[in-house]
């Protein structure tokens, strides 16, 4: 082998090593910064804007972070006076936190307070999974966001078939997440932080206000359980898939007390993406199902297609056979929902992975004896 | 039935303009050449005019008289015999029971009375999804969420809007 060739090989190896080191450095720097931001006391206002194909919503929230474990967020804009809103039927029930019991199809009251995500925590909690499944790249060293110097990272799935893209701007000095942009298949979310304060007195005052609000708020506790506890509650073994898409692991099992039988919610994550599997026992036939049955029609491949007449747009409901089991498939903006029943167990799979991967998960569930 | 009889049966309808165009043409063609039928038509026309002249206006106070009679209480209530009082409710109740059973069998409900938990599932999924609604702590107060809907005139009323926009939650 000539000397030139040998030198070229060495240079190539060094370049690969350098690129890898840079990537590792980028990742380490990212998590170091996020970790630092999580250890800071601060309050700020966060504006969040979301777009879908035909809608746009925006709101402003006050967020607070006080180490070691206080993280609050509440909406401040737009503010609506209670008196201006009619207290009728479902909404008045919802406001009092009651469940309106009535026959027929029921809609579970939506308790928006239950939606609480502390991403900085999640980022740190699933650090290893994120490192394994996503490529973090420092795109911009110095970008001004909210009058503060920030570093811009792009987070892309390593799997080329997945297309969720995250852009995160982190305060260079404090490590606070200043701005986040998430692009999905059909929607996009943008949130950015303004009016950050580090004044301890203001933070304490805000915490006092938050606690006063929280005192009057009946919180719904999640029941996270082990697999054996879940099986005990369900009185049968949990059915899990033979295989799951690479990179995903069970993150939590939650027991949901829904009538008539408890439901096990098994959550898989690859660090940033979540796939939910719900399973319970019993017959499932809703009015919607009956309506679907009445509207059944077939496409050119012989699959059942149920047009959602109410929406009349992208939200088609299809019925397909996967491993000889009839599966109802619904598309809701960026998530796919697969529902099927086997041996009296009802399954619902929700996730944003491409349809091919979702169908493989269903198949894997069905084929697991 | 000969042609005369067919036409004569249609004459009354012809007078009242109730025939199809083709039938009208047929009748008129026949009348042009048939004295007998034309005579019958004339008689019918005469009778119709006489009947229409028999109309009289309704007396002004007719309704007040009728209403007065309706409002008068019936003093004597005729009570049916005891066996009838006991017997009649039985078939009525039986019919009602049959109707209820029929409705139950024809329109079966699920064990969980048609409760579809899909929205609960979507909420539970959203609760721990990274991209909903954006990074960092979010706990929504339902009184304070707004939206602008480019395709719908009415703004959303509460935080359902978030799920609605994100998941087409309903």
PDB file of N, CA and C in Angstrom, chain A residues 319-355:
ATOM      1  N   UNK A 319     -61.213   0.843   7.754  1.00  0.00           N
ATOM      2  CA  UNK A 319     -61.173  -0.460   8.422  1.00  0.00           C
ATOM      3  C   UNK A 319     -60.349  -1.399   7.557  1.00  0.00           C
ATOM      4  N   UNK A 320     -59.339  -1.959   8.156  1.00  0.00           N
ATOM      5  CA  UNK A 320     -58.462  -2.859   7.407  1.00  0.00           C
ATOM      6  C   UNK A 320     -58.261  -4.136   8.191  1.00  0.00           C
ATOM      7  N   UNK A 321     -57.880  -5.170   7.487  1.00  0.00           N
ATOM      8  CA  UNK A 321     -57.569  -6.422   8.174  1.00  0.00           C
ATOM      9  C   UNK A 321     -56.067  -6.535   8.337  1.00  0.00           C
ATOM     10  N   UNK A 322     -55.639  -6.675   9.571  1.00  0.00           N
ATOM     11  CA  UNK A 322     -54.214  -6.903   9.844  1.00  0.00           C
ATOM     12  C   UNK A 322     -54.132  -8.245  10.544  1.00  0.00           C
ATOM     13  N   UNK A 323     -53.421  -9.175   9.958  1.00  0.00           N
ATOM     14  CA  UNK A 323     -53.321 -10.543  10.484  1.00  0.00           C
ATOM     15  C   UNK A 323     -54.708 -11.107  10.810  1.00  0.00           C
ATOM     16  N   UNK A 324     -55.606 -10.936   9.885  1.00  0.00           N
ATOM     17  CA  UNK A 324     -56.972 -11.469   9.984  1.00  0.00           C
ATOM     18  C   UNK A 324     -57.808 -10.840  11.093  1.00  0.00           C
ATOM     19  N   UNK A 325     -57.377  -9.736  11.620  1.00  0.00           N
ATOM     20  CA  UNK A 325     -58.180  -9.041  12.642  1.00  0.00           C
ATOM     21  C   UNK A 325     -58.620  -7.695  12.062  1.00  0.00           C
ATOM     22  N   UNK A 326     -59.898  -7.392  12.236  1.00  0.00           N
ATOM     23  CA  UNK A 326     -60.443  -6.131  11.736  1.00  0.00           C
ATOM     24  C   UNK A 326     -59.942  -4.978  12.608  1.00  0.00           C
ATOM     25  N   UNK A 327     -59.267  -4.025  11.981  1.00  0.00           N
ATOM     26  CA  UNK A 327     -58.696  -2.894  12.730  1.00  0.00           C
ATOM     27  C   UNK A 327     -59.296  -1.598  12.188  1.00  0.00           C
ATOM     28  N   UNK A 328     -59.778  -0.771  13.106  1.00  0.00           N
ATOM     29  CA  UNK A 328     -60.299   0.544  12.710  1.00  0.00           C
ATOM     30  C   UNK A 328     -59.162   1.555  12.834  1.00  0.00           C
ATOM     31  N   UNK A 329     -58.963   2.309  11.772  1.00  0.00           N
ATOM     32  CA  UNK A 329     -57.850   3.268  11.765  1.00  0.00           C
ATOM     33  C   UNK A 329     -58.405   4.675  11.593  1.00  0.00           C
ATOM     34  N   UNK A 330     -57.998   5.566  12.471  1.00  0.00           N
ATOM     35  CA  UNK A 330     -58.423   6.962  12.390  1.00  0.00           C
ATOM     36  C   UNK A 330     -57.192   7.851  12.317  1.00  0.00           C
ATOM     37  N   UNK A 331     -57.283   8.867  11.538  1.00  0.00           N
ATOM     38  CA  UNK A 331     -56.178   9.829  11.468  1.00  0.00           C
ATOM     39  C   UNK A 331     -56.639  11.133  12.077  1.00  0.00           C
ATOM     40  N   UNK A 332     -55.930  11.575  13.073  1.00  0.00           N
ATOM     41  CA  UNK A 332     -56.279  12.849  13.709  1.00  0.00           C
ATOM     42  C   UNK A 332     -55.066  13.771  13.602  1.00  0.00           C
ATOM     43  N   UNK A 333     -55.115  14.669  12.674  1.00  0.00           N
ATOM     44  CA  UNK A 333     -54.027  15.601  12.416  1.00  0.00           C
ATOM     45  C   UNK A 333     -52.695  14.876  12.371  1.00  0.00           C
ATOM     46  N   UNK A 334     -51.981  14.845  13.472  1.00  0.00           N
ATOM     47  CA  UNK A 334     -50.646  14.252  13.409  1.00  0.00           C
ATOM     48  C   UNK A 334     -50.555  12.885  14.060  1.00  0.00           C
ATOM     49  N   UNK A 335     -51.635  12.369  14.573  1.00  0.00           N
ATOM     50  CA  UNK A 335     -51.557  11.040  15.171  1.00  0.00           C
ATOM     51  C   UNK A 335     -52.437  10.048  14.417  1.00  0.00           C
ATOM     52  N   UNK A 336     -52.015   8.798  14.484  1.00  0.00           N
ATOM     53  CA  UNK A 336     -52.820   7.710  13.925  1.00  0.00           C
ATOM     54  C   UNK A 336     -53.376   6.916  15.100  1.00  0.00           C
ATOM     55  N   UNK A 337     -54.625   6.522  14.985  1.00  0.00           N
ATOM     56  CA  UNK A 337     -55.259   5.732  16.046  1.00  0.00           C
ATOM     57  C   UNK A 337     -55.677   4.396  15.448  1.00  0.00           C
ATOM     58  N   UNK A 338     -55.241   3.329  16.060  1.00  0.00           N
ATOM     59  CA  UNK A 338     -55.599   1.981  15.611  1.00  0.00           C
ATOM     60  C   UNK A 338     -56.389   1.319  16.729  1.00  0.00           C
ATOM     61  N   UNK A 339     -57.539   0.750  16.401  1.00  0.00           N
ATOM     62  CA  UNK A 339     -58.372   0.094  17.417  1.00  0.00           C
ATOM     63  C   UNK A 339     -58.788  -1.288  16.940  1.00  0.00           C
ATOM     64  N   UNK A 340     -58.632  -2.239  17.816  1.00  0.00           N
ATOM     65  CA  UNK A 340     -59.074  -3.589  17.474  1.00  0.00           C
ATOM     66  C   UNK A 340     -59.404  -4.342  18.760  1.00  0.00           C
ATOM     67  N   UNK A 341     -60.089  -5.450  18.609  1.00  0.00           N
ATOM     68  CA  UNK A 341     -60.464  -6.281  19.751  1.00  0.00           C
ATOM     69  C   UNK A 341     -60.010  -7.701  19.477  1.00  0.00           C
ATOM     70  N   UNK A 342     -59.409  -8.302  20.488  1.00  0.00           N
ATOM     71  CA  UNK A 342     -58.999  -9.702  20.322  1.00  0.00           C
ATOM     72  C   UNK A 342     -59.170 -10.417  21.655  1.00  0.00           C
ATOM     73  N   UNK A 343     -59.834 -11.555  21.613  1.00  0.00           N
ATOM     74  CA  UNK A 343     -60.108 -12.341  22.819  1.00  0.00           C
ATOM     75  C   UNK A 343     -60.730 -11.469  23.902  1.00  0.00           C
ATOM     76  N   UNK A 344     -61.709 -10.686  23.530  1.00  0.00           N
ATOM     77  CA  UNK A 344     -62.445  -9.800  24.451  1.00  0.00           C
ATOM     78  C   UNK A 344     -61.601  -8.693  25.055  1.00  0.00           C
ATOM     79  N   UNK A 345     -60.426  -8.480  24.530  1.00  0.00           N
ATOM     80  CA  UNK A 345     -59.608  -7.363  25.020  1.00  0.00           C
ATOM     81  C   UNK A 345     -59.590  -6.280  23.938  1.00  0.00           C
ATOM     82  N   UNK A 346     -59.937  -5.061  24.352  1.00  0.00           N
ATOM     83  CA  UNK A 346     -59.952  -3.939  23.412  1.00  0.00           C
ATOM     84  C   UNK A 346     -58.607  -3.230  23.434  1.00  0.00           C
ATOM     85  N   UNK A 347     -58.073  -2.992  22.266  1.00  0.00           N
ATOM     86  CA  UNK A 347     -56.789  -2.299  22.164  1.00  0.00           C
ATOM     87  C   UNK A 347     -56.979  -0.979  21.431  1.00  0.00           C
ATOM     88  N   UNK A 348     -56.282   0.031  21.903  1.00  0.00           N
ATOM     89  CA  UNK A 348     -56.210   1.299  21.177  1.00  0.00           C
ATOM     90  C   UNK A 348     -54.746   1.726  21.159  1.00  0.00           C
ATOM     91  N   UNK A 349     -54.258   1.952  19.980  1.00  0.00           N
ATOM     92  CA  UNK A 349     -52.860   2.362  19.817  1.00  0.00           C
ATOM     93  C   UNK A 349     -52.852   3.776  19.250  1.00  0.00           C
ATOM     94  N   UNK A 350     -52.142   4.677  19.915  1.00  0.00           N
ATOM     95  CA  UNK A 350     -52.085   6.068  19.452  1.00  0.00           C
ATOM     96  C   UNK A 350     -50.621   6.472  19.299  1.00  0.00           C
ATOM     97  N   UNK A 351     -50.290   7.032  18.167  1.00  0.00           N
ATOM     98  CA  UNK A 351     -48.919   7.485  17.969  1.00  0.00           C
ATOM     99  C   UNK A 351     -48.749   8.243  16.675  1.00  0.00           C
ATOM    100  N   UNK A 352     -47.607   8.876  16.551  1.00  0.00           N
ATOM    101  CA  UNK A 352     -47.347   9.718  15.378  1.00  0.00           C
ATOM    102  C   UNK A 352     -46.349   9.094  14.416  1.00  0.00           C
ATOM    103  N   UNK A 353     -45.976   7.853  14.652  1.00  0.00           N
ATOM    104  CA  UNK A 353     -45.026   7.216  13.739  1.00  0.00           C
ATOM    105  C   UNK A 353     -45.690   7.018  12.372  1.00  0.00           C
ATOM    106  N   UNK A 354     -44.865   6.823  11.333  1.00  0.00           N
ATOM    107  CA  UNK A 354     -45.466   6.556  10.017  1.00  0.00           C
ATOM    108  C   UNK A 354     -46.395   5.343  10.068  1.00  0.00           C
ATOM    109  N   UNK A 355     -47.362   5.342   9.169  1.00  0.00           N
ATOM    110  CA  UNK A 355     -48.393   4.294   9.193  1.00  0.00           C
ATOM    111  C   UNK A 355     -47.804   2.895   9.107  1.00  0.00           C
TER     112      UNK A 355
END
